[in-house]
Tab-separated table of C-alpha atoms in Angstrom:
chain	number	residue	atom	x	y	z
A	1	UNK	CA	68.844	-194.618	41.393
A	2	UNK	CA	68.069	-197.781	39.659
A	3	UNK	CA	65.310	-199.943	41.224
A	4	UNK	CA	64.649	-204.311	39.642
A	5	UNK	CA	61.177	-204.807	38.960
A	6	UNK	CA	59.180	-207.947	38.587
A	7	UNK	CA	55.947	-208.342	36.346
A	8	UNK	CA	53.912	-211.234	35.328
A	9	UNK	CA	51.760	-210.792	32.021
A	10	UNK	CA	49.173	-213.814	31.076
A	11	UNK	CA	49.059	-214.623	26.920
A	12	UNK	CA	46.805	-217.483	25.839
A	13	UNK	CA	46.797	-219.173	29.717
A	14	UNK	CA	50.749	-218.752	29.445
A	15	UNK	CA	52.293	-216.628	32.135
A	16	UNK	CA	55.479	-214.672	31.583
A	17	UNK	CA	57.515	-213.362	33.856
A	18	UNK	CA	60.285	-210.479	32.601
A	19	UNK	CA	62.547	-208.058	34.683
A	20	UNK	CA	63.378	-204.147	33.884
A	21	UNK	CA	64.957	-201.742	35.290
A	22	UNK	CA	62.940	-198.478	36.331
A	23	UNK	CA	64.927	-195.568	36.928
A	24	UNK	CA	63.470	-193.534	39.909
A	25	UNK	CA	64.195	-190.039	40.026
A	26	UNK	CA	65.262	-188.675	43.731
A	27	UNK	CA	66.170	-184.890	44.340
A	28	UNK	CA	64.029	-182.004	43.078
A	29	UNK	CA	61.609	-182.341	40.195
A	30	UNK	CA	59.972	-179.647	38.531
A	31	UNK	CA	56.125	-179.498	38.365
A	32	UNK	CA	53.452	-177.268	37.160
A	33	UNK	CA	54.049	-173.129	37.299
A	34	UNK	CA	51.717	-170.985	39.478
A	35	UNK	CA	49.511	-168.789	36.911
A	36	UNK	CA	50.717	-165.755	39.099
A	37	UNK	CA	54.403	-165.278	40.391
A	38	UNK	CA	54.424	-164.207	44.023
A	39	UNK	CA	56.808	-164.045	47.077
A	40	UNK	CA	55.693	-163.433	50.920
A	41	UNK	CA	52.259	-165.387	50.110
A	42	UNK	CA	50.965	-168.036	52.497
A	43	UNK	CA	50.078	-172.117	51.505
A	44	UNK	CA	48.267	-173.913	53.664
A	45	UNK	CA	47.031	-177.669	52.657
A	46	UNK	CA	43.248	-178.419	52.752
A	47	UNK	CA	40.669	-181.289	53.491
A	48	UNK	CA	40.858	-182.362	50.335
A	49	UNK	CA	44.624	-182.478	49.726
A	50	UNK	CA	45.035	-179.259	47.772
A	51	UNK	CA	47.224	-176.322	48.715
A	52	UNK	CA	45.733	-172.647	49.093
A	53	UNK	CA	48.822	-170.176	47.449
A	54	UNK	CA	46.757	-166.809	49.101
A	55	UNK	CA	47.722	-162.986	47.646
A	56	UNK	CA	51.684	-162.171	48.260
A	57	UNK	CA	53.534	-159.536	45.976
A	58	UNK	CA	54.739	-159.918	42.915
A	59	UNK	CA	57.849	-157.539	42.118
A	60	UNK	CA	54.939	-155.046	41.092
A	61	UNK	CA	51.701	-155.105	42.733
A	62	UNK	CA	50.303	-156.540	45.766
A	63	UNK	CA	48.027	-159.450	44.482
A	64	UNK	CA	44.927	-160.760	45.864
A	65	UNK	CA	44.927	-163.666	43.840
A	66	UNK	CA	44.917	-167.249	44.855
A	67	UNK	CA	45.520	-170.677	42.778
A	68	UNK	CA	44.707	-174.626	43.983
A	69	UNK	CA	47.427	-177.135	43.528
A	70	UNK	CA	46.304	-180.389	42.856
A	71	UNK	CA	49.096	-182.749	43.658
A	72	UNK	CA	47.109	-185.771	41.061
A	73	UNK	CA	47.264	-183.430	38.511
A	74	UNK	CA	50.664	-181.539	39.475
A	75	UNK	CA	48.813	-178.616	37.925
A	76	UNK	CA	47.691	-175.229	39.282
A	77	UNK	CA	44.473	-173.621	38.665
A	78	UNK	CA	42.749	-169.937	39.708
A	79	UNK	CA	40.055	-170.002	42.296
A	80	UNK	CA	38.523	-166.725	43.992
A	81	UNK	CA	40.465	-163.972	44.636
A	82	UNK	CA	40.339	-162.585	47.795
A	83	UNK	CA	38.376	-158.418	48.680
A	84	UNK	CA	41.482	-157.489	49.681
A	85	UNK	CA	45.208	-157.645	48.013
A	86	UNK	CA	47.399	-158.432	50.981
A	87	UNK	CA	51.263	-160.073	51.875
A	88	UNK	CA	52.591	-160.440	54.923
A	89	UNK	CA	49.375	-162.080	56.032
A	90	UNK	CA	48.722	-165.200	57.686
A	91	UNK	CA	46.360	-168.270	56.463
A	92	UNK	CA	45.009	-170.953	59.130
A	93	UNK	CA	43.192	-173.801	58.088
A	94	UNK	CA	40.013	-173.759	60.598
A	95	UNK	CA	38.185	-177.292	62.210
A	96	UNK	CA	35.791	-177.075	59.022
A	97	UNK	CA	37.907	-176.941	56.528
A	98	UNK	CA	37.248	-173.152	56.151
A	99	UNK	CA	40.773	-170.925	55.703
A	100	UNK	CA	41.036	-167.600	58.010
A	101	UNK	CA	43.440	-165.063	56.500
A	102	UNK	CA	44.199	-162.050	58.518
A	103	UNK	CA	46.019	-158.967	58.152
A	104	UNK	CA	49.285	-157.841	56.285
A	105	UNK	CA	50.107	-155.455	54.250
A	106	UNK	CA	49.005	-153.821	51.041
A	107	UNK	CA	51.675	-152.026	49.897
A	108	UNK	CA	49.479	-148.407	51.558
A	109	UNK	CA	48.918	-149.607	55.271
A	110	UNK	CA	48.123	-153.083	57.580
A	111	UNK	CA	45.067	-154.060	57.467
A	112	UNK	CA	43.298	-155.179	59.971
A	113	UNK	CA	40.503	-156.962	57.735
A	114	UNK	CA	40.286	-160.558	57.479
A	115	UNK	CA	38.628	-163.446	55.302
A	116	UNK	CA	37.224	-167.079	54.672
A	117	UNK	CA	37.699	-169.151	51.924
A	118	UNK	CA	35.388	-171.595	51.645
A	119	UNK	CA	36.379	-174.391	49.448
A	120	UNK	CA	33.442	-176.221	48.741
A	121	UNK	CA	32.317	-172.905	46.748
A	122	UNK	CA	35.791	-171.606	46.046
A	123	UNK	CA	34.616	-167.998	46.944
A	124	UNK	CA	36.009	-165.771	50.065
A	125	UNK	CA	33.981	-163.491	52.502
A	126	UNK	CA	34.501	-160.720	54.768
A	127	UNK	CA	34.473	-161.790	57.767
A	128	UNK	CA	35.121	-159.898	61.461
A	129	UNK	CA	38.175	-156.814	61.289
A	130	UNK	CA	40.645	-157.675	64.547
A	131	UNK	CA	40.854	-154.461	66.814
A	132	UNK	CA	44.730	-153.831	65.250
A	133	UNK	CA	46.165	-153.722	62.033
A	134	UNK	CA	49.025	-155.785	61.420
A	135	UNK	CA	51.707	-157.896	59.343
A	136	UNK	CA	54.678	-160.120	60.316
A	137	UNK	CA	52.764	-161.740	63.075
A	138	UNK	CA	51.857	-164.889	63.943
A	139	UNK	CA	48.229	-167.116	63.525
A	140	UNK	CA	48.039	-170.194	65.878
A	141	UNK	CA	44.851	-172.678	65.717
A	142	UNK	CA	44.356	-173.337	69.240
A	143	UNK	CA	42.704	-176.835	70.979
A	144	UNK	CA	39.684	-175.602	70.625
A	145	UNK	CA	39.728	-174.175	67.381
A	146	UNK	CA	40.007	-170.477	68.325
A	147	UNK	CA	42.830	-168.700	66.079
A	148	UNK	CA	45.871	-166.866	67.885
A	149	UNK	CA	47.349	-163.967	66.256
A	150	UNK	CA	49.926	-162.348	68.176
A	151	UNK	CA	52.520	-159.365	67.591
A	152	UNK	CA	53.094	-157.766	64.458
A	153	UNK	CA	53.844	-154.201	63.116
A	154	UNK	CA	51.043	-151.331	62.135
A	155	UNK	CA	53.054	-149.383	59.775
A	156	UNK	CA	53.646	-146.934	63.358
A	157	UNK	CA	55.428	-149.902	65.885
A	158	UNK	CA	56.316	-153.536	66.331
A	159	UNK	CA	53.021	-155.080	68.711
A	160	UNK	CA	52.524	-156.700	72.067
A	161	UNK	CA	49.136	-156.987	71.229
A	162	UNK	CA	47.032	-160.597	71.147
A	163	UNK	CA	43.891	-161.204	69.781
A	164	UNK	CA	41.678	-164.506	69.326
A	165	UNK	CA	39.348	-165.261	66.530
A	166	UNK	CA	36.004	-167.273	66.908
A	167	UNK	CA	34.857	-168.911	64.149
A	168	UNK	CA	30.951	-169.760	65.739
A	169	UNK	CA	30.944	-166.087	65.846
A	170	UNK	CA	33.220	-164.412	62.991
A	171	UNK	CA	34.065	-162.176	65.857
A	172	UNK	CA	38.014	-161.243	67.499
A	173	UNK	CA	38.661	-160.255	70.665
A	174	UNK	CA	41.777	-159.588	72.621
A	175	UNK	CA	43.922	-162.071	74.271
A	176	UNK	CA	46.181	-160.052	76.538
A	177	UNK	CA	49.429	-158.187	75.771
A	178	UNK	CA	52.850	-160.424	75.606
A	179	UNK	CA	55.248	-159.116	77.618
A	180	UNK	CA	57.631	-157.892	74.593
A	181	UNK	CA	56.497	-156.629	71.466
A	182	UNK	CA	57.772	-158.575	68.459
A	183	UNK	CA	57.467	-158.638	64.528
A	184	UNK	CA	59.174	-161.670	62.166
A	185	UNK	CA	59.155	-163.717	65.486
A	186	UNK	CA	57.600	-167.571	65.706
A	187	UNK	CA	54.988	-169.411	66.982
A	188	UNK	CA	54.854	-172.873	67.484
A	189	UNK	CA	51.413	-174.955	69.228
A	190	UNK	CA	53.072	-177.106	72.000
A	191	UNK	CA	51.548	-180.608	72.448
A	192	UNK	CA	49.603	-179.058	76.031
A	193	UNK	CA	47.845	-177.054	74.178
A	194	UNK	CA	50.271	-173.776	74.763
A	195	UNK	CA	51.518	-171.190	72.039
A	196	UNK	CA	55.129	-170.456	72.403
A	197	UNK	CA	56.247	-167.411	70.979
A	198	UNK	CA	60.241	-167.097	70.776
A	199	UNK	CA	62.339	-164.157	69.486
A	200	UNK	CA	61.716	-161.656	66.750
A	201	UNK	CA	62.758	-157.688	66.277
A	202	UNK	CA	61.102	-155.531	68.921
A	203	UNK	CA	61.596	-152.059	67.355
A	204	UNK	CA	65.059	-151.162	68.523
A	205	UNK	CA	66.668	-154.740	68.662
A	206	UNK	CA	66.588	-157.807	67.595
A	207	UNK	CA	65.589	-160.623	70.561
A	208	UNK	CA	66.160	-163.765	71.982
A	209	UNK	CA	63.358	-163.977	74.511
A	210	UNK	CA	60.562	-166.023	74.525
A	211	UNK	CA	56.864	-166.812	76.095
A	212	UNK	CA	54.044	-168.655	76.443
A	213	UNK	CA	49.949	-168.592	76.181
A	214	UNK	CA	47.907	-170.589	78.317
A	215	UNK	CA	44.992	-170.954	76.746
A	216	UNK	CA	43.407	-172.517	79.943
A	217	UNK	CA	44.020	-168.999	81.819
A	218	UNK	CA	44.098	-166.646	78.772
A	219	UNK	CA	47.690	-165.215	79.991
A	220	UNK	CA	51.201	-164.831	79.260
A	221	UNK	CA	54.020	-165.706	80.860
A	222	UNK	CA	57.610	-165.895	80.208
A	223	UNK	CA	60.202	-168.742	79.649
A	224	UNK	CA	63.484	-169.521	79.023
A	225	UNK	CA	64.931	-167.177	76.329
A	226	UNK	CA	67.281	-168.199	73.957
A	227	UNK	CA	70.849	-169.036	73.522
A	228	UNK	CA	70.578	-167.240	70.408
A	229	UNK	CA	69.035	-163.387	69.627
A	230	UNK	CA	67.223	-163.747	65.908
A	231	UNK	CA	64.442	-162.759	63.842
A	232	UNK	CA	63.334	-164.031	60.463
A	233	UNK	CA	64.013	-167.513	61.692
A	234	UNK	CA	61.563	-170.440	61.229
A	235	UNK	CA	60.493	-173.122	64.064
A	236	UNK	CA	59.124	-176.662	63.847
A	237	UNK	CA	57.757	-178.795	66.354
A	238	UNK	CA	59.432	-182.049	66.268
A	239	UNK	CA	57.402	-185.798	66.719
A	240	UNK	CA	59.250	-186.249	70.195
A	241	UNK	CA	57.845	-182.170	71.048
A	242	UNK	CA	60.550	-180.367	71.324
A	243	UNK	CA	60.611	-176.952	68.801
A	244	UNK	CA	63.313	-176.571	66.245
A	245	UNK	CA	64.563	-172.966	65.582
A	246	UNK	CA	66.729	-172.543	62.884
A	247	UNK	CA	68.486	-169.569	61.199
A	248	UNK	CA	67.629	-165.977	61.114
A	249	UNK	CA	69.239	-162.703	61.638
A	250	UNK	CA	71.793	-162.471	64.362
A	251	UNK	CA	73.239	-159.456	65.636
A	252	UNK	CA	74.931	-158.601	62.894
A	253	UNK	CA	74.175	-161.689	60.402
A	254	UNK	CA	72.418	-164.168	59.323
A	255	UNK	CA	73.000	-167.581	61.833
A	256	UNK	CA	73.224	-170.789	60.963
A	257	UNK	CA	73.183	-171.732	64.394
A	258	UNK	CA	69.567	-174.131	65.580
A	259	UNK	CA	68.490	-175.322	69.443
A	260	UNK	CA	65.422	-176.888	70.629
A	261	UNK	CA	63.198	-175.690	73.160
A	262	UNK	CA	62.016	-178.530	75.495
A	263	UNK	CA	58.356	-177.590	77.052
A	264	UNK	CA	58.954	-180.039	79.548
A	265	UNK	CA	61.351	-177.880	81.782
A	266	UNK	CA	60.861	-174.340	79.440
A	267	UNK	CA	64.977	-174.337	78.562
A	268	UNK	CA	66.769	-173.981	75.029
A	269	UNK	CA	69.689	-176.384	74.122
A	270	UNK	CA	71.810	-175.720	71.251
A	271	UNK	CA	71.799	-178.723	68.679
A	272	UNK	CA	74.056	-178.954	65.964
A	273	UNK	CA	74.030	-176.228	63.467
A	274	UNK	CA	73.444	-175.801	59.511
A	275	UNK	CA	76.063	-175.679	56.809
A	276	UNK	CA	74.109	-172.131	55.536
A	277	UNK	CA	73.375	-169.734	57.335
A	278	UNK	CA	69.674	-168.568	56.240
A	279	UNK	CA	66.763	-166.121	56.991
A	280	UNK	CA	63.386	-166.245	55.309
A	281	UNK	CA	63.771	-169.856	54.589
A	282	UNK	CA	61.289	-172.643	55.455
A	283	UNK	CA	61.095	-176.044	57.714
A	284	UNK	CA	58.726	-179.119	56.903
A	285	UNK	CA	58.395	-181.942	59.417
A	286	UNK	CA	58.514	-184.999	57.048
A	287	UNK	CA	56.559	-188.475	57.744
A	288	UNK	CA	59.839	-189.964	58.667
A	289	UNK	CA	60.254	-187.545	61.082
A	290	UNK	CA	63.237	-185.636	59.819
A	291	UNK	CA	63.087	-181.807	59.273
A	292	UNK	CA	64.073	-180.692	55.851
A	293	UNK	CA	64.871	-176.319	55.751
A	294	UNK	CA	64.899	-174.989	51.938
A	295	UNK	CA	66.170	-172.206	50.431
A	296	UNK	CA	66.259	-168.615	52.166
A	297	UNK	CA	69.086	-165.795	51.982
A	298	UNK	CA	73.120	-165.681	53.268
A	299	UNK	CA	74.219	-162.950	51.837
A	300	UNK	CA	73.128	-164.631	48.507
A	301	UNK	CA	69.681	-166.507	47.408
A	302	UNK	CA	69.826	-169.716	48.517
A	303	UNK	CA	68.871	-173.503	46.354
A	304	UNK	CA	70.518	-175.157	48.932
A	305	UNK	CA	68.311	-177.855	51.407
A	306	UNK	CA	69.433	-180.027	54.162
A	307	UNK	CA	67.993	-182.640	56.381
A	308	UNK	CA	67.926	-182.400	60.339
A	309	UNK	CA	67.729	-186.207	62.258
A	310	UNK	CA	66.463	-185.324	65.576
A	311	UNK	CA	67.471	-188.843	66.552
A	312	UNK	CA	71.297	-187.550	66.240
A	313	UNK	CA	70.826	-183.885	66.303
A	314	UNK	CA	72.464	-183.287	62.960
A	315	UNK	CA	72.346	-181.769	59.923
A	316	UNK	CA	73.229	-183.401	56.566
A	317	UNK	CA	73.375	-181.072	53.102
A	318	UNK	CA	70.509	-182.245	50.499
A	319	UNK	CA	69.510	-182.326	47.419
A	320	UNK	CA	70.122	-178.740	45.382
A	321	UNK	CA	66.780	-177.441	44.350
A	322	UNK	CA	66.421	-176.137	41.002
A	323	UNK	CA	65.707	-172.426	41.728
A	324	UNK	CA	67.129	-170.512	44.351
A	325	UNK	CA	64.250	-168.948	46.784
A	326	UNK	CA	63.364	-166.923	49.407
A	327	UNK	CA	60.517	-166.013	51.034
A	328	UNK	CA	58.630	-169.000	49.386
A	329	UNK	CA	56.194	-171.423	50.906
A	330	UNK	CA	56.996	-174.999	51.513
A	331	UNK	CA	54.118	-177.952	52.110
A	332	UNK	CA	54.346	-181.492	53.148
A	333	UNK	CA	51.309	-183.253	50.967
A	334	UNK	CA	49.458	-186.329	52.082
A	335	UNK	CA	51.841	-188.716	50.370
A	336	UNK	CA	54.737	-186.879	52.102
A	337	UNK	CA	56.243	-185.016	49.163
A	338	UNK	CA	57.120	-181.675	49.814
A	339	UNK	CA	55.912	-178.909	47.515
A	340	UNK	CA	57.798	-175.732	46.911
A	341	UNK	CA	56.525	-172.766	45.454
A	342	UNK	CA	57.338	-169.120	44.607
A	343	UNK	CA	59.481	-166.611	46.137
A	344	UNK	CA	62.189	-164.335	45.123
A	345	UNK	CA	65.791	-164.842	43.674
A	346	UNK	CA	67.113	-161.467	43.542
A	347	UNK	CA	65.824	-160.400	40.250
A	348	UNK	CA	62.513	-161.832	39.955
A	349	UNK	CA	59.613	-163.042	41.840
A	350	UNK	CA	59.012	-167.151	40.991
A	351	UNK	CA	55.776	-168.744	39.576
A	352	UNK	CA	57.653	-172.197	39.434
A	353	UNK	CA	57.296	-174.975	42.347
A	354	UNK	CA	59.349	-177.909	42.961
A	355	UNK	CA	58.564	-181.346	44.664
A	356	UNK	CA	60.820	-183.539	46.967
């Protein structure tokens, strides 16, 4: 894309005015390389405008590294690294700028352990174990700044098992038992202040059901289930509130059907669906409002991207990224450029990130 530009330069009290042509760049552009390449990791963007990559795996070893990318610099550097080497964790990004990561797995058992970054010292400490083990489950910051986790597997079988954090006190305790266990489900914070949880595997079967925590009452209740029965699929909660699932196993493959939950009356619509089908891919809510899903796995790894309007509840294909990805993280950065980083391809895991 070509774009006319106008500039004025003053020499000896005489002002010139010229016209060039800058070429701007749209798609996928590559920027700096993680120091460590790593796949089922977590990113979460901070205070500051940096994004936490936390532990992950790395083909080899379970890694309890973690880097800062600093989108002025488009350059990643090492900070702490974590007590524990962990993947299939979860990071939340607490009300003072603190980062909670619980559970997962490291490559032995779940843990059940937890930490805090802090990054005003760059260093992480132990803080309070939750009463179960567990990875593949979900972390929700809550209204009032309480952390969710929900679900999960032990290494023994898929959870029903809730549990909130505290940060005043460092200190879990349980929230209640969902009324179907679930692992590789999702959890989206609805704009009342409720968590819903929707679909998942739940140790014989994949599901399409789907509930919801009150935070007011501390409880669980059912809603609406699903058109669709999935796991590995990813959700986003759209600027009108309504929740986008998309993809994920099926029955027997991997859908590219989506729907949208609407809170309002607790029912699922079908909405138009993707051109890929895809599981283990990712969703980012853009500042224009438009969902954009990246990478995953159909049977092969996936570079493809497309672009959901909620406006007319379709999909559009998108610009190809450069490296096809799974299990990657995806995060939308203050000036609403969308990082991309890590994962797997089939042969290796990825240091490299992208930006749209």
């Amino acid at each position: 894309m070509f774009h006319l530009c106008t500039e004025n330069i003053v020499l000896n009290d005489t002002i010139f005015q010229f016209e060039y042509i800058q070429t701007v760049l749209l798609g996928w552009l590559n920027t700096g390389s993680m120091n460590t390449a790593r796949y089922w990791h977590t990113a979460c963007i901070l205070k500051n405008g940096k994004v936490l990559a936390v532990g992950g795996y790395n083909g080899i070893s379970v890694l309890n590294s973690t880097e800062l990318y600093d989108p002025s610099a488009g350059i990643w550097i090492t900070t702490g690294n974590m007590k524990n080497a962990r993947y299939g964790h979860t990071a939340s990004v607490l009300r003072n700028g603190n980062v909670l990561v619980a559970g997962g797995y490291n490559d032995i058992s779940a843990l059940n352990s937890a930490e805090l970054y802090d990054p005003s010292t760059e260093t992480w400490i132990e803080t309070g174990n939750m009463s179960n083990a567990r990875y593949a489950h979900t972390a929700s910051v809550l209204r009032n700044g309480n952390v969710l986790v929900a679900g999960g597997y032990n290494d023994i079988s898929v959870l029903n098992s809730a549990e909130l954090y505290d940060p005043s006190t460092g200190t879990w305790i349980k929230a209640g038992i969902m009324n179907s266990a679930r692992d590789g489900h999702t959890a989206s914070v609805l704009r009342n202040g409720n968590v819903l949880v929707a679909g998942g595997f739940n140790g014989s079967r994949r599901s399409n059901s789907a509930e919801l925590y009150d935070s007011s009452r501390e409880s669980w209740t059912t809603t609406g289930s699903m058109n669709i029965v999935q796991a590995g699929h990813t959700a986003c909660i759209l600027t009108n509130g309504k929740v986008l699932v998309t993809g994920g196993w099926g029955t027997n493959h991997r859908r590219n059907a989506t729907e949208l939950y609407d809170s309002s009356i607790g029912t699922w619509i079908i909405t138009s669906s993707m051109s890929n089908g895809r599981i283990e891919h990712t969703l980012s809510l853009l500042t224009n409002g438009k969902v954009l899903t990246t990478g995953g796995y159909n049977s092969q790894f996936l570079n493809s991207t497309e672009l959901y309007d909620p406006l007319t509840e379709s999909w559009t294909t998108f610009y190809t990224m450069n490296k096809a990805r799974c299990y990657h993280t995806a995060s939308v950065l203050a000036d609403g450029r969308v990082l991309v980083s890590g994962g797997w391809d089939g042969s290796v895991s990825l240091n490299s990130s992208e930006l749209y």
